[in-house]
Amino acid sequence: MKRKCFIFLFLTFYLIGFAQNKKIDTANMLCSYVYEYLTDTLTGEQQRKEDLLYLQIGAECSKCYSYYTYQCDSLMASPNGDKLWDSFLTEAIGKGLKGKQLYNAIPHRRMTATIYKNYPKGEMTITDFLLGQYYLYGDSLNAQEWNMENDSTKMVLGHECQKATCCFRGRQWTAWFALDVPMSDGPWKFCGLPGLIMEVYDKGRQQYFCIKGLQKDAGTPIVYDVFNRKRIKIDRKAFLKSQYNYFRNSNSINEADRKSVV
């Protein structure tokens, strides 16, 4: 574990220099969120997975991304990254790890979307990855129409939070936000409340976000598309349609494989 942390810190510092010219803001707060989600919802064979999201908040814009995806991409972008990845795999196999334990022991991508709020001003930009291709699309900022419930409160990470609900992208969402952290932001695409969103989930909790850490930042750059990839600009709905077809076809292939085994 210490070896992996050392290597990742090395990779992070390695990338900072090459990313300076893509700085879009300076973070004054860093939040980390546990993100739990269900997969294979099309087949009904649901599996709960977990990710760790970082939210950098600056004076003008914010950036939300998966720590694990960034870790994996940083590794592969570094010199001899493929050899380092192979060493992690060899080490995990040597420990006798199999299946899910083996999968979680080696760097791999989780949430592939990176969300930039208020970039450009008044808009939202999302970069994503699908089938070996990198994409870019825009989305509406402050798209949630929140209904605040002043009489409902709970404590989250030591902060008294107020309840708010909304219907967003076909799901009913419940959010808990902290008025004593006066930042109108939150994980993923959530924002627009008079305080930082500390916890948010949909009905049935197929998607669940909860803050894990909150700290003032010493001025870390907020960098746009740190790996400077060539991206296809696409409409949001067109991207989601392609994503849906990919998951549907993957489920069909998996189902056919299972039947052939039986």
Short mmCIF file of C-alpha atoms in Angstrom, two decimals:
data_model
loop_
_atom_site.label_atom_id
_atom_site.label_comp_id
_atom_site.label_asym_id
_atom_site.label_seq_id
_atom_site.Cartn_x
_atom_site.Cartn_y
_atom_site.Cartn_z
CA MET A 1 0.00 0.00 0.00
CA LYS A 2 2.82 2.43 0.90
CA ARG A 3 4.51 1.59 -2.41
CA LYS A 4 1.35 2.44 -4.34
CA CYS A 5 0.88 5.73 -2.47
CA PHE A 6 4.50 6.71 -3.15
CA ILE A 7 4.17 5.96 -6.85
CA PHE A 8 0.90 7.87 -7.13
CA LEU A 9 2.40 10.92 -5.40
CA PHE A 10 5.30 10.75 -7.85
CA LEU A 11 2.90 10.60 -10.77
CA THR A 12 0.89 13.53 -9.45
CA PHE A 13 3.94 15.77 -9.16
CA TYR A 14 5.13 14.54 -12.57
CA LEU A 15 1.90 15.72 -14.18
CA ILE A 16 1.60 19.10 -12.45
CA GLY A 17 4.36 20.69 -14.53
CA PHE A 18 2.99 19.47 -17.83
CA ALA A 19 -0.52 20.70 -16.96
CA GLN A 20 0.20 24.27 -15.88
CA ASN A 21 -0.93 25.84 -19.15
CA LYS A 22 -4.42 24.31 -18.77
CA LYS A 23 -5.20 25.94 -15.42
CA ILE A 24 -8.74 27.37 -15.34
CA ASP A 25 -8.96 28.36 -11.66
CA THR A 26 -7.36 27.90 -8.25
CA ALA A 27 -9.05 25.67 -5.68
CA ASN A 28 -9.82 27.09 -2.26
CA MET A 29 -11.65 23.99 -1.03
CA LEU A 30 -11.27 20.26 -1.64
CA CYS A 31 -14.12 17.83 -0.91
CA SER A 32 -14.07 14.07 -1.19
CA TYR A 33 -17.21 11.98 -1.63
CA VAL A 34 -17.95 8.28 -1.45
CA TYR A 35 -19.98 7.39 -4.53
CA GLU A 36 -21.93 4.12 -4.44
CA TYR A 37 -23.87 2.92 -7.46
CA LEU A 38 -25.62 -0.10 -8.88
CA THR A 39 -24.52 -1.69 -12.16
CA ASP A 40 -26.30 -4.02 -14.60
CA THR A 41 -29.64 -2.40 -13.89
CA LEU A 42 -30.87 -3.41 -17.37
CA THR A 43 -30.69 -7.12 -16.58
CA GLY A 44 -31.81 -6.86 -12.99
CA GLU A 45 -28.56 -8.49 -11.80
CA GLN A 46 -27.49 -5.50 -9.78
CA GLN A 47 -24.05 -5.16 -8.24
CA ARG A 48 -23.12 -2.33 -5.89
CA LYS A 49 -19.80 -0.65 -6.61
CA GLU A 50 -17.95 2.19 -4.96
CA ASP A 51 -15.87 5.13 -6.14
CA LEU A 52 -14.10 8.08 -4.54
CA LEU A 53 -14.86 11.48 -6.08
CA TYR A 54 -12.87 14.67 -5.59
CA LEU A 55 -14.53 18.07 -5.89
CA GLN A 56 -12.22 21.06 -6.27
CA ILE A 57 -14.02 24.35 -5.71
CA GLY A 58 -12.53 27.64 -6.87
CA ALA A 59 -13.73 31.22 -7.00
CA GLU A 60 -15.04 30.89 -10.55
CA CYS A 61 -15.52 27.19 -11.32
CA SER A 62 -15.27 23.68 -9.91
CA LYS A 63 -14.13 20.25 -11.06
CA CYS A 64 -15.48 16.85 -9.99
CA TYR A 65 -13.71 13.63 -10.97
CA SER A 66 -12.92 10.08 -9.86
CA TYR A 67 -9.74 9.70 -7.83
CA TYR A 68 -9.34 6.10 -9.02
CA THR A 69 -9.77 6.97 -12.70
CA TYR A 70 -7.24 9.78 -12.35
CA GLN A 71 -4.87 7.41 -10.58
CA CYS A 72 -5.13 4.87 -13.40
CA ASP A 73 -4.76 7.47 -16.17
CA SER A 74 -1.80 9.07 -14.39
CA LEU A 75 -0.10 5.72 -14.16
CA MET A 76 -0.55 4.96 -17.86
CA ALA A 77 0.60 8.46 -18.86
CA SER A 78 3.84 8.17 -16.91
CA PRO A 79 7.11 6.71 -18.21
CA ASN A 80 6.98 2.90 -18.01
CA GLY A 81 3.38 3.11 -16.79
CA ASP A 82 2.47 -0.20 -18.41
CA LYS A 83 5.34 -1.93 -16.56
CA LEU A 84 4.23 -0.42 -13.25
CA TRP A 85 0.67 -1.62 -13.89
CA ASP A 86 1.99 -5.12 -14.65
CA SER A 87 3.94 -5.06 -11.39
CA PHE A 88 0.74 -4.28 -9.45
CA LEU A 89 -1.00 -7.19 -11.18
CA THR A 90 1.89 -9.58 -10.50
CA GLU A 91 2.00 -8.50 -6.85
CA ALA A 92 -1.76 -9.02 -6.41
CA ILE A 93 -1.66 -12.47 -8.08
CA GLY A 94 1.30 -13.39 -5.88
CA LYS A 95 -0.85 -12.67 -2.83
CA GLY A 96 -3.42 -15.16 -4.09
CA LEU A 97 -6.06 -12.55 -4.85
CA LYS A 98 -8.83 -13.56 -7.23
CA GLY A 99 -12.04 -12.17 -8.71
CA LYS A 100 -13.28 -8.95 -7.13
CA GLN A 101 -10.33 -8.72 -4.74
CA LEU A 102 -7.88 -8.96 -7.63
CA TYR A 103 -9.83 -6.41 -9.66
CA ASN A 104 -9.86 -3.89 -6.79
CA ALA A 105 -6.16 -4.39 -6.02
CA ILE A 106 -4.95 -3.00 -9.35
CA PRO A 107 -5.52 0.53 -10.73
CA HIS A 108 -8.62 0.69 -12.94
CA ARG A 109 -11.08 3.29 -14.15
CA ARG A 110 -14.36 3.87 -12.39
CA MET A 111 -16.44 6.97 -13.14
CA THR A 112 -14.98 8.25 -16.41
CA ALA A 113 -16.82 11.59 -16.53
CA THR A 114 -15.17 14.78 -15.33
CA ILE A 115 -17.60 17.62 -14.61
CA TYR A 116 -16.58 21.27 -14.86
CA LYS A 117 -19.22 23.62 -13.42
CA ASN A 118 -19.37 27.23 -14.62
CA TYR A 119 -16.80 26.49 -17.31
CA PRO A 120 -17.30 28.32 -19.55
CA LYS A 121 -19.15 30.88 -17.45
CA GLY A 122 -22.81 30.02 -16.93
CA GLU A 123 -22.40 26.56 -18.46
CA MET A 124 -21.21 23.08 -17.60
CA THR A 125 -18.64 21.04 -19.52
CA ILE A 126 -18.28 17.27 -19.25
CA THR A 127 -15.45 15.16 -20.62
CA ASP A 128 -15.97 11.41 -20.81
CA PHE A 129 -14.70 8.16 -22.29
CA LEU A 130 -16.50 5.37 -24.16
CA LEU A 131 -15.25 2.49 -26.31
CA GLY A 132 -11.70 3.79 -26.63
CA GLN A 133 -12.78 7.29 -27.65
CA TYR A 134 -12.72 10.53 -25.65
CA TYR A 135 -15.72 12.86 -25.77
CA LEU A 136 -16.72 16.38 -24.80
CA TYR A 137 -20.24 17.73 -24.34
CA GLY A 138 -22.03 20.58 -22.61
CA ASP A 139 -24.84 20.54 -20.09
CA SER A 140 -27.05 23.04 -18.26
CA LEU A 141 -25.73 24.61 -15.08
CA ASN A 142 -28.08 24.74 -12.07
CA ALA A 143 -30.52 22.43 -13.85
CA GLN A 144 -32.07 21.06 -10.64
CA GLU A 145 -35.22 22.79 -9.40
CA TRP A 146 -34.90 22.26 -5.66
CA ASN A 147 -37.69 22.21 -3.10
CA MET A 148 -36.23 23.03 0.31
CA GLU A 149 -37.72 21.59 3.48
CA ASN A 150 -36.78 23.92 6.32
CA ASP A 151 -38.11 21.64 9.06
CA SER A 152 -35.99 18.59 8.08
CA THR A 153 -32.40 18.52 9.33
CA LYS A 154 -29.66 15.95 10.02
CA MET A 155 -25.97 15.94 10.89
CA VAL A 156 -23.48 15.00 8.15
CA LEU A 157 -19.72 15.11 8.85
CA GLY A 158 -20.36 17.33 11.87
CA HIS A 159 -22.43 19.87 9.94
CA GLU A 160 -26.13 20.49 10.45
CA CYS A 161 -27.75 19.96 7.07
CA GLN A 162 -31.10 20.93 5.61
CA LYS A 163 -33.14 18.75 3.27
CA ALA A 164 -33.99 19.53 -0.36
CA THR A 165 -35.62 17.43 -3.07
CA CYS A 166 -35.90 17.58 -6.84
CA CYS A 167 -36.71 15.59 -9.95
CA PHE A 168 -33.65 15.48 -12.20
CA ARG A 169 -33.09 13.40 -15.32
CA GLY A 170 -35.96 11.04 -14.55
CA ARG A 171 -35.02 10.36 -10.93
CA GLN A 172 -36.32 11.69 -7.62
CA TRP A 173 -33.40 13.03 -5.58
CA THR A 174 -32.96 13.94 -1.93
CA ALA A 175 -30.09 16.21 -0.91
CA TRP A 176 -28.74 17.40 2.43
CA PHE A 177 -26.82 20.68 2.30
CA ALA A 178 -24.87 22.66 4.91
CA LEU A 179 -25.70 26.33 5.27
CA ASP A 180 -22.51 26.86 7.29
CA VAL A 181 -20.49 25.94 4.19
CA PRO A 182 -21.83 28.67 1.86
CA MET A 183 -20.77 27.16 -1.46
CA SER A 184 -23.44 26.40 -4.05
CA ASP A 185 -21.87 23.17 -5.24
CA GLY A 186 -21.87 19.43 -4.73
CA PRO A 187 -20.80 16.08 -6.21
CA TRP A 188 -21.35 15.14 -9.85
CA LYS A 189 -23.69 17.67 -11.56
CA PHE A 190 -25.46 18.77 -8.40
CA CYS A 191 -25.43 22.44 -7.39
CA GLY A 192 -27.75 25.40 -6.94
CA LEU A 193 -28.44 25.23 -3.18
CA PRO A 194 -27.39 27.92 -0.64
CA GLY A 195 -24.80 25.61 0.89
CA LEU A 196 -22.51 22.71 0.02
CA ILE A 197 -24.34 19.46 -0.76
CA MET A 198 -23.03 16.93 1.74
CA GLU A 199 -25.21 13.95 0.83
CA VAL A 200 -27.48 13.22 -2.13
CA TYR A 201 -29.23 10.08 -3.35
CA ASP A 202 -32.05 8.97 -5.61
CA LYS A 203 -35.16 7.04 -4.66
CA GLY A 204 -34.04 3.47 -4.07
CA ARG A 205 -30.44 4.64 -3.59
CA GLN A 206 -29.22 3.27 -6.89
CA GLN A 207 -27.00 6.36 -6.92
CA TYR A 208 -25.60 7.58 -3.59
CA PHE A 209 -23.08 10.33 -2.81
CA CYS A 210 -21.88 11.22 0.70
CA ILE A 211 -19.10 13.56 1.75
CA LYS A 212 -16.10 11.92 3.35
CA GLY A 213 -13.70 14.82 3.76
CA LEU A 214 -13.78 18.62 3.60
CA GLN A 215 -10.73 20.86 3.82
CA LYS A 216 -9.45 24.24 2.79
CA ASP A 217 -7.07 24.07 -0.15
CA ALA A 218 -3.71 25.81 -0.22
CA GLY A 219 -4.19 26.92 -3.83
CA THR A 220 -3.98 23.78 -5.96
CA PRO A 221 -4.60 24.55 -9.66
CA ILE A 222 -7.90 23.43 -11.16
CA VAL A 223 -6.78 21.99 -14.48
CA TYR A 224 -8.94 21.36 -17.53
CA ASP A 225 -8.38 18.00 -19.26
CA VAL A 226 -5.01 17.42 -17.63
CA PHE A 227 -3.99 14.76 -20.19
CA ASN A 228 -4.75 17.06 -23.16
CA ARG A 229 -6.61 14.43 -25.15
CA LYS A 230 -8.19 14.82 -28.55
CA ARG A 231 -11.94 14.72 -27.98
CA ILE A 232 -15.01 14.43 -30.14
CA LYS A 233 -17.51 17.18 -29.40
CA ILE A 234 -20.97 15.66 -29.16
CA ASP A 235 -24.48 16.46 -28.00
CA ARG A 236 -25.28 15.22 -24.48
CA LYS A 237 -28.26 13.14 -25.57
CA ALA A 238 -26.28 11.59 -28.43
CA PHE A 239 -23.54 10.58 -25.99
CA LEU A 240 -26.03 9.09 -23.53
CA LYS A 241 -27.68 7.15 -26.37
CA SER A 242 -24.32 5.68 -27.38
CA GLN A 243 -23.60 4.87 -23.74
CA TYR A 244 -27.00 3.17 -23.35
CA ASN A 245 -26.47 1.08 -26.49
CA TYR A 246 -23.02 0.05 -25.25
CA PHE A 247 -24.36 -1.18 -21.91
CA ARG A 248 -27.34 -2.89 -23.56
CA ASN A 249 -25.10 -4.72 -26.02
CA SER A 250 -22.65 -5.66 -23.24
CA ASN A 251 -25.50 -7.14 -21.22
CA SER A 252 -26.72 -9.07 -24.29
CA ILE A 253 -23.26 -10.53 -24.86
CA ASN A 254 -22.90 -11.46 -21.19
CA GLU A 255 -26.32 -13.14 -21.23
CA ALA A 256 -25.39 -15.14 -24.34
CA ASP A 257 -22.15 -16.24 -22.68
CA ARG A 258 -24.02 -17.41 -19.61
CA LYS A 259 -26.48 -19.44 -21.73
CA SER A 260 -23.66 -21.06 -23.69
CA VAL A 261 -22.00 -22.16 -20.43
CA VAL A 262 -25.27 -23.67 -19.14
#
